[in-house]
XYZ file of C-alpha atoms in Angstrom:
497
model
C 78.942 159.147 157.386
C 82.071 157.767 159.300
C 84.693 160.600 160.699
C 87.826 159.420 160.464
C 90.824 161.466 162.706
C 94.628 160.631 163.082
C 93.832 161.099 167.045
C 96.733 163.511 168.838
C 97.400 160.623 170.968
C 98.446 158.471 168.033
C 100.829 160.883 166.420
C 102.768 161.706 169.637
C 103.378 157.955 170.495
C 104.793 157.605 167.061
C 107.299 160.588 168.126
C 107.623 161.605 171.065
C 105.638 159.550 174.467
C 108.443 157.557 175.635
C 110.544 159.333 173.287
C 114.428 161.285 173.334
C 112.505 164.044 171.131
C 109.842 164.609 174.391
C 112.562 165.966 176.611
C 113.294 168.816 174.307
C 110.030 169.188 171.539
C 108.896 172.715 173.082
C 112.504 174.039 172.906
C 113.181 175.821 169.389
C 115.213 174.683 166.228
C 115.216 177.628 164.547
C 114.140 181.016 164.191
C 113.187 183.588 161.236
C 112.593 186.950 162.300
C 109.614 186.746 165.084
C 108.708 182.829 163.734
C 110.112 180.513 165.992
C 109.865 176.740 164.629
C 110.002 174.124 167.818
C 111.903 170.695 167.947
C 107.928 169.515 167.632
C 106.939 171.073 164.504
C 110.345 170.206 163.042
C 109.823 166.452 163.458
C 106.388 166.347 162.545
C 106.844 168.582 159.395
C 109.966 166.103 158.525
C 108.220 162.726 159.220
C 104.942 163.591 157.260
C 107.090 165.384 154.177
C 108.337 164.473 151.281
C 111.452 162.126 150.905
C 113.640 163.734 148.491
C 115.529 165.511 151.754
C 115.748 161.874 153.801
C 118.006 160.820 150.554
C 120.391 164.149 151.030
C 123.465 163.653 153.357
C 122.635 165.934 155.952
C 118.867 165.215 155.837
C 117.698 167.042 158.787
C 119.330 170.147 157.365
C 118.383 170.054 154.631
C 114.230 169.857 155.426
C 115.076 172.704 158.378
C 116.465 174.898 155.143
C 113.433 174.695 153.130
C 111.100 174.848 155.997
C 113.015 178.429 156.684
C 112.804 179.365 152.893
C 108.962 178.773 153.394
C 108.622 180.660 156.854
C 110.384 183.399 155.459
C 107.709 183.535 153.087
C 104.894 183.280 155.041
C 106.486 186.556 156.717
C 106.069 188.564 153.173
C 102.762 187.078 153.165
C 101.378 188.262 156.338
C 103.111 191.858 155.318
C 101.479 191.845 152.131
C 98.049 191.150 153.962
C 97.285 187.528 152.020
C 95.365 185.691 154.638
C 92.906 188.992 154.772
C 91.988 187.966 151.139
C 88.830 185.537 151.491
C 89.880 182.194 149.672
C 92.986 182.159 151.541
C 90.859 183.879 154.798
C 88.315 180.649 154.743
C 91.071 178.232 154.153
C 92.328 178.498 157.207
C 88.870 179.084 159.239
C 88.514 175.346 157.752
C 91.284 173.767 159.072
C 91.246 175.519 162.419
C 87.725 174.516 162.476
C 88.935 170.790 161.750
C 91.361 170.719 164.235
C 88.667 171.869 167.228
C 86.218 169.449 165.874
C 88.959 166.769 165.825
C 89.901 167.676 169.601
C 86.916 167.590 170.578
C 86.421 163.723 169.138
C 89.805 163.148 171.055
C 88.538 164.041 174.462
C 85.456 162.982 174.034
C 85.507 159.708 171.885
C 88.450 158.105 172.139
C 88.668 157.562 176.249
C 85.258 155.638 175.702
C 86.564 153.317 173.506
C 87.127 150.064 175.493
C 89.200 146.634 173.232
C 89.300 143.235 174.694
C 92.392 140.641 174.275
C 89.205 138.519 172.498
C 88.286 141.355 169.663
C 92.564 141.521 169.275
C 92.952 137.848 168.483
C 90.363 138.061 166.296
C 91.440 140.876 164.369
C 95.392 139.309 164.352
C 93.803 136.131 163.058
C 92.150 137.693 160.474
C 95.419 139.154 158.939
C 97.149 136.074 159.468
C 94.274 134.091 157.546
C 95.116 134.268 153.374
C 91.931 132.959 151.464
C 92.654 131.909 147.834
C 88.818 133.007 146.378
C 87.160 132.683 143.140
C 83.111 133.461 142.201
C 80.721 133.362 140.027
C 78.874 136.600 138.900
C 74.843 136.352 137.208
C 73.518 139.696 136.375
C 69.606 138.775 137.634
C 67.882 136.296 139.796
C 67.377 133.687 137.087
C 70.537 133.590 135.635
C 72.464 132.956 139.402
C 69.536 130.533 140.276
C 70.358 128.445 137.413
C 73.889 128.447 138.138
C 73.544 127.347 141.559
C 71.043 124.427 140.559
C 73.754 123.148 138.221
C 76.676 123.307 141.126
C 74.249 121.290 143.208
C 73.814 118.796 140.302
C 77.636 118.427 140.416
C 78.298 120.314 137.615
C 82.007 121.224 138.410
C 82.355 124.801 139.507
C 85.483 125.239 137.131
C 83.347 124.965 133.996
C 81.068 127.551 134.545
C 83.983 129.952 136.145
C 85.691 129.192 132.946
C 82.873 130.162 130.420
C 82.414 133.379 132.100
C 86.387 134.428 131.065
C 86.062 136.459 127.953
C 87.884 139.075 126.157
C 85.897 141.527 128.529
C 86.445 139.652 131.901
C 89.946 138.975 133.122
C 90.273 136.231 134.953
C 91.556 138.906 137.692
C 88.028 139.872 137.731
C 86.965 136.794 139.116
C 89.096 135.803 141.660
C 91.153 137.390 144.887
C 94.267 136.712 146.786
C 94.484 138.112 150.333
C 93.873 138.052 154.035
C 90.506 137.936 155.580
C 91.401 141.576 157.263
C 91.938 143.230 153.980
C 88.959 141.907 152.486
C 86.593 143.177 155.418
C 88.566 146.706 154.877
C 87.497 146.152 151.290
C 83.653 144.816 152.101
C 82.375 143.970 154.699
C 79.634 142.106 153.567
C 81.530 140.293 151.296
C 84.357 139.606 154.285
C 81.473 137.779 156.756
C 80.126 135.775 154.349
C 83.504 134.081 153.279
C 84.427 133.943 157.043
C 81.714 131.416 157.498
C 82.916 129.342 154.608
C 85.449 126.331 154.844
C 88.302 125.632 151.912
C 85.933 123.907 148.771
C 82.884 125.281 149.987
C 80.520 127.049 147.799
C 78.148 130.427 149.301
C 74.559 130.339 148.065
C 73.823 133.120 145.560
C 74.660 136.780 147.593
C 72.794 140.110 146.275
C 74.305 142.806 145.722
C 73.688 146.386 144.214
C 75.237 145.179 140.907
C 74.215 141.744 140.659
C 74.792 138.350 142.279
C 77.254 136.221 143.687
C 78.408 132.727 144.051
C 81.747 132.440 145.927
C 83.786 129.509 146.296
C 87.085 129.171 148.588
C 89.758 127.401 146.779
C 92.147 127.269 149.603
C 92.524 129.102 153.268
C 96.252 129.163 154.237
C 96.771 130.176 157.922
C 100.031 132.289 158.260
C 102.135 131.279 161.537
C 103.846 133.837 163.888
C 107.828 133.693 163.517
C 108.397 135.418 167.032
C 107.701 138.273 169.046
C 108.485 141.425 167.330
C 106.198 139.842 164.810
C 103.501 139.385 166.995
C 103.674 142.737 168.707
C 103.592 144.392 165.135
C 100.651 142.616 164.359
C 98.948 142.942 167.967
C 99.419 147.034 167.633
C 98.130 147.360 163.853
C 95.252 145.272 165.389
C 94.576 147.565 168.165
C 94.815 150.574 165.674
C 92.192 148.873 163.472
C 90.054 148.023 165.721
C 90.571 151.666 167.602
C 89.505 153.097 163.921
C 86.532 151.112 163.726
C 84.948 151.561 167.423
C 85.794 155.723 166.338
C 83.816 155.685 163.077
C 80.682 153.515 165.235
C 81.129 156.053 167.939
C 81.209 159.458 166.317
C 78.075 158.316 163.666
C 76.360 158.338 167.202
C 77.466 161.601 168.116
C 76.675 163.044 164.548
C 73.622 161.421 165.129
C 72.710 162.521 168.259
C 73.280 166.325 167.362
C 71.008 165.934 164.277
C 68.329 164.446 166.483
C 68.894 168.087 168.152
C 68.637 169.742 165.823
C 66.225 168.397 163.227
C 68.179 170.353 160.119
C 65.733 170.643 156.858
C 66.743 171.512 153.739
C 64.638 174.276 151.984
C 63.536 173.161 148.757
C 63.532 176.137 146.794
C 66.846 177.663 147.926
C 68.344 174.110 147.388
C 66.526 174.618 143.393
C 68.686 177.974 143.304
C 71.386 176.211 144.688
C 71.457 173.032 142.036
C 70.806 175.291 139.023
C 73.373 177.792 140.282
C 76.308 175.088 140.737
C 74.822 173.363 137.603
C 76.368 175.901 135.323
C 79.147 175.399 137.090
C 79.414 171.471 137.123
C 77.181 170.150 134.127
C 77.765 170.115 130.944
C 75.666 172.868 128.422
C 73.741 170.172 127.099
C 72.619 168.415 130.171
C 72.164 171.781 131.710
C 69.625 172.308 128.861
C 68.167 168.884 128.980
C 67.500 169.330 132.739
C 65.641 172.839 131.895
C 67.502 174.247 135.206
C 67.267 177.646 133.867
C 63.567 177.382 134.012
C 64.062 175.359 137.357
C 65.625 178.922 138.593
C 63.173 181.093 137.568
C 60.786 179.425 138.870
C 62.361 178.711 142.142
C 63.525 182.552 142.256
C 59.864 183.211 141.679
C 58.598 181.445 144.663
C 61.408 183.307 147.228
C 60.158 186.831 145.593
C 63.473 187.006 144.023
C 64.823 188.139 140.720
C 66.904 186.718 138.394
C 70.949 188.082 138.749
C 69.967 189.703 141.548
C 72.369 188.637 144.473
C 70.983 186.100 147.170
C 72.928 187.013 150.685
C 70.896 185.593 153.660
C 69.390 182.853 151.892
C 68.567 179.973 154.410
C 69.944 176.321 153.298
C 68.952 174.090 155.876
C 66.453 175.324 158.444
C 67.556 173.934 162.256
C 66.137 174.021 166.006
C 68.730 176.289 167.124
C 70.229 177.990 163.764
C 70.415 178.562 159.988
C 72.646 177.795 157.485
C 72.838 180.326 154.438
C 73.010 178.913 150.771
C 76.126 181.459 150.287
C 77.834 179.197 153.482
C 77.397 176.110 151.467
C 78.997 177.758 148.093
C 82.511 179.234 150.549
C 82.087 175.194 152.231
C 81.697 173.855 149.004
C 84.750 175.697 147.047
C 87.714 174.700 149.715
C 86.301 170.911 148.942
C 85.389 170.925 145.570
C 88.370 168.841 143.859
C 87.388 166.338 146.026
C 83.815 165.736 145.164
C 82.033 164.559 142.552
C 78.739 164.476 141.115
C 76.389 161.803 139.781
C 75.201 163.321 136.172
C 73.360 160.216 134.499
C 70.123 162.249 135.153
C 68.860 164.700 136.907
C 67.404 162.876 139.911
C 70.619 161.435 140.431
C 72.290 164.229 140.357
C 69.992 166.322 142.241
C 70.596 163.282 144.945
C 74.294 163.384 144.627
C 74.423 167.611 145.934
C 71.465 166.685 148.006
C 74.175 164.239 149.756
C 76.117 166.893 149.908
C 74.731 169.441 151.868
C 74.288 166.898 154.808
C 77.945 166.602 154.599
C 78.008 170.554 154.936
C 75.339 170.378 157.476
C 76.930 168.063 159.807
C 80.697 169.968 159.426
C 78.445 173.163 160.548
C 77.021 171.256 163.684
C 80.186 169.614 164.903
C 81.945 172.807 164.719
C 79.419 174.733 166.350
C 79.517 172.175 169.020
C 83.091 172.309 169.379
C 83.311 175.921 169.615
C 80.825 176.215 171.975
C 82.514 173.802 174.320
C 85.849 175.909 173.877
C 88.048 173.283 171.827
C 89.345 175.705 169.869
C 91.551 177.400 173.166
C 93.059 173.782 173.727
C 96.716 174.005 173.231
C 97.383 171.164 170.747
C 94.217 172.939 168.542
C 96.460 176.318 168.900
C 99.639 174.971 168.027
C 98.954 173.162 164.774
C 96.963 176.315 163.274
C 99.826 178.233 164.180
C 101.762 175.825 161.759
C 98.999 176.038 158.870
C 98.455 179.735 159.666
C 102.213 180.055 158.474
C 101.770 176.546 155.199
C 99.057 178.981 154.018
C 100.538 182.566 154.090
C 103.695 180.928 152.353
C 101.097 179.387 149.621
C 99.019 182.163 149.370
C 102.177 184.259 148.873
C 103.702 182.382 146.530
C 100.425 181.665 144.130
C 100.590 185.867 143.766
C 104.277 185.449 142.564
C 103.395 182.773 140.646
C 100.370 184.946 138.978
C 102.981 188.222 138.657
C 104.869 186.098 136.222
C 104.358 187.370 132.576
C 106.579 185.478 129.408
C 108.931 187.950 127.356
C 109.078 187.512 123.373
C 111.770 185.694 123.569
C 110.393 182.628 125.861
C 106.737 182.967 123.459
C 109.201 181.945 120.991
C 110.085 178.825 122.771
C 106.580 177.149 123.506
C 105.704 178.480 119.781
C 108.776 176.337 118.178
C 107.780 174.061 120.861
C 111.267 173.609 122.334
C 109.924 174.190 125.806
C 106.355 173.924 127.765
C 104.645 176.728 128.665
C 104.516 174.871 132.196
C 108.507 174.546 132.216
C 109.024 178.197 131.548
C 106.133 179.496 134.537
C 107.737 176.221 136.670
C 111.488 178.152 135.853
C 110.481 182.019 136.332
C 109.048 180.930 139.519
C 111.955 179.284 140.720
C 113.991 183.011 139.998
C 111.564 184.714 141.850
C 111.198 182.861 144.424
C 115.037 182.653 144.939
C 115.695 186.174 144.608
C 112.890 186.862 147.195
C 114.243 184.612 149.750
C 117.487 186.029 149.583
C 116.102 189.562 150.169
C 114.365 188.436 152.783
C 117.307 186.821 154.177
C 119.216 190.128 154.577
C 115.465 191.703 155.710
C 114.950 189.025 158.425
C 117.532 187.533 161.086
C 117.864 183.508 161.017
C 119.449 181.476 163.621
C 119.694 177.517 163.524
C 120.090 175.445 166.761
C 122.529 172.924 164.973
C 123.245 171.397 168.431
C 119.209 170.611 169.461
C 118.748 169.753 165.365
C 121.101 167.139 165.815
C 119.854 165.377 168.617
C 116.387 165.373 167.128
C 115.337 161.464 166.553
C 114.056 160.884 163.379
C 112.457 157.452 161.731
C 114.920 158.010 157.885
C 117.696 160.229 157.927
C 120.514 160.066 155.299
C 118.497 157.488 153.349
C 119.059 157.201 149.550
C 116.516 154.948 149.303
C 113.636 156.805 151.505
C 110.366 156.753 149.274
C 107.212 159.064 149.584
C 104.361 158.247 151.481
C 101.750 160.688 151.857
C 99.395 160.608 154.572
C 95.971 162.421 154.216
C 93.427 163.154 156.477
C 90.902 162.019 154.008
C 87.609 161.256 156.381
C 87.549 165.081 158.584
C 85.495 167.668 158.010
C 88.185 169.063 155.192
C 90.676 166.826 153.222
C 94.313 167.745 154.167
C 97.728 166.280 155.209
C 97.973 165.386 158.372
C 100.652 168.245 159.134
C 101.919 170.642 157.133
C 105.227 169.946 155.687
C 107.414 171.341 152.998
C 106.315 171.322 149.257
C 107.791 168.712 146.850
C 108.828 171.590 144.786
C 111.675 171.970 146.274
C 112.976 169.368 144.798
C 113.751 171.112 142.167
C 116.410 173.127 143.742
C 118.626 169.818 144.516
């Protein structure tokens, strides 16, 4: 279970080690009533946003204006009390959580990571190495060994390639295009075996979960260095890949160790609550049925002296040395990540493996946070600074879902979706728009906002005034939640160019 963390140390040498923006990134941009944004959170909230403002004329402006639109906000929403409601409330416990747990790796991972000029080569020759590959693909044991008794009989590998192209298989399906590095990002497995292989060789038959494999390499084309920018690109995306992969290695150790700690179990009949509880939830009626989880319940219920529709506070999980984690944890872990998981459902074993799976996930988020708390990451000042920045993303959001719910549709606008002339989506996307535009000019007169145009302008910035700037968005995908990296501005505001 890799972790995977956009390291502090990373983002700052992209903007500001050795960097114009360094000199001045504590000093402040802007400020809405008692929010102060810094030259810091300005560049990362710009760099990791959305594009449409990099195509405006004054693009820095522009972002700083909707960034003050959003803080403003967040002010209502703290007033109002949002982030004392609990979905909003455990939100941000998550990502503050994240960010200690990612410090922690920081300190404590990253200075023992140690690359050689040898493992850099390698890695640079490996994404200057294009393999032209095609294989052959035998559902069972018989069928490849047949195949590969007729290649060593000389039976041209094109013919049987050939025959396997059908309506069903694409020719795509078969055979691959790219560097060595990608396919070892892609598999691994797959990546070492065709490293060993020479242009017209042919692999013996590989097993895989799926099937078999014969792979033969058409042609390897080795890519040549133009000059020295070129090479430095490729010698720093090496060290970053590399960097990545000694991380993931390294903190499976650490999760590794702290489960050896720990010994976590998972109690069987809370997890039987637990499955038949989501299952209502997740499953459809009929496999629900099928499954017989409702008697799976009742039974389980029986067993922990419980009774059905009773509540179920203080319900251990997972039993550990040194703590326990309550099923009602799992359920508030489990709803700030649930559009990111999904479930096996071709039976009920597999299914029951799939949230199984799950929980260790939970149960290892629970121990690295504990262990980061305990050895005070949370107080570091980078770990501070960024929830201060989400603490104010998720106010604003929070905020502006309940202006978003206060929105009801007059006769007239029924009329609309009913003749179907406009969207029900269109109309809420609209009304919000008013809202939101009338309440950020009240708060505008409520709240005092002062730009530093000067210290904006002398902010460095990778696109700026760019008409053809494009969107990338860049998730932190592998940490203990999925996130952006930094909080930014929404894409909504698009809609106000």
């Amino acid at each position: 279970m890799p972790l995977l963390f956009l390291s502090r140390s990373y983002a700052q040498n992209l903007f500001f080690e050795g960097n114009e923006n360094s000199k001045i990134k504590n000093e402040i941009v802007a400020e809405i009533g008692a929010i102060k944004i810094t030259a810091e959170e300005f560049v990362y909230s710009y760099e990791f946003g959305p594009a449409f403002p990099k195509r405006k004329e004054n693009s820095k402006l522009t972002h700083l204006n909707y960034m003050i639109n959003e803080k403003l906000l967040a002010l209502e929403g703290y007033e109002k009390g949002v982030l004392e409601k609990e979905a909003a409330e455990e939100i941000y416990k998550d990502i503050e959580s994240d960010l200690t747990a990612e410090e922690m790796f920081t300190k404590e991972i990253v200075p023992e990571i140690k690359i050689s000029d040898l493992e850099i080569s390698k890695v640079i020759e490996t994404k200057q190495t294009e393999y032209e590959i095609r294989w052959l693909y035998a559902r069972d044991l018989t069928e490849v060994e047949n195949y590969f008794s007729e290649l060593k009989n000389e039976l041209a590998f094109d013919s049987i390639f050939n025959l396997q192209i059908n309506d069903s298989v694409l020719i795509d399906d078969r055979q691959l295009k790219s560097s060595l590095y990608n396919i070892y990002l892609k598999n691994p497995l797959f990546a070492q075996i065709v490293d060993t292989l020479k242009a017209g060789n042919i692999s013996n038959p590989i097993h895989t979960g799926d099937g078999w494999y014969i792979i033969k390499i058409d042609n390897i084309i080795q890519n040549m260095i133009t000059g020295e920018a070129e090479y430095n690109k490729l010698k720093s995306e090496s060290i970053n890949a590399i960097t990545k992969s000694k991380m993931d290695m390294l903190s499976d150790q650490y999760v590794k160790k702290l489960f050896s700690i720990e010994s976590p179990i998972i109690k069987r009949d809370a997890f039987n609550v637990l499955r038949s509880y989501l299952g209502k939830f997740i499953l459809s009626p009929e496999n629900y049925s099928r499954w017989k989880l409702d008697d799976k319940l009742e039974v389980a219920l029986a067993i922990l002296g419980l009774k059905r529709g009773e509540h179920y506070p203080g319900l251990t999980l997972v039993e550990c040395n040194n703590r326990k984690i309550f099923l009602d944890e799992f359920i508030i872990w489990y709803r700030n990540r649930e559009q990111y998981v999904k479930f096996s459902q071709i039976d009920l074993v597999s299914f029951s493996k799939s949230l199984e799976d799950l929980v260790w996930i939970m149960v290892r988020d629970k121990l690295l946070i504990a262990e980061a708390y305990q050895k005070g990451y949370n107080k570091a000042e980078w770990v501070i600074k960024q929830s201060g920045w989400w603490k104010d993303k998720i106010s604003y959001s929070a905020y502006r879902n309940e202006l978003a719910n206060s929105i009801t549709l007059n006769s007239e606008e029924q009329k609309l979706i009913a003749e179907n002339k406009k969207s029900q989506s269109e109309i809420m996307s609209e009304e919000l728009s008013k809202k939101i535009l009338h309440k950020v000019l009240e708060l505008k007169r409520k709240h005092k906002v002062v730009i530093n145009e000067k210290l904006l302008k002398n902010l460095k910035v990778s696109s700026e005034n760019d008409r053809k700037a494009i969107d990338m968005y860049i998730a932190k995908r592998g940490n203990l939640i999925p996130r952006p990296a930094f909080p930014s501005i929404d894409n909504d505001w698009s809609n106000w160019e």
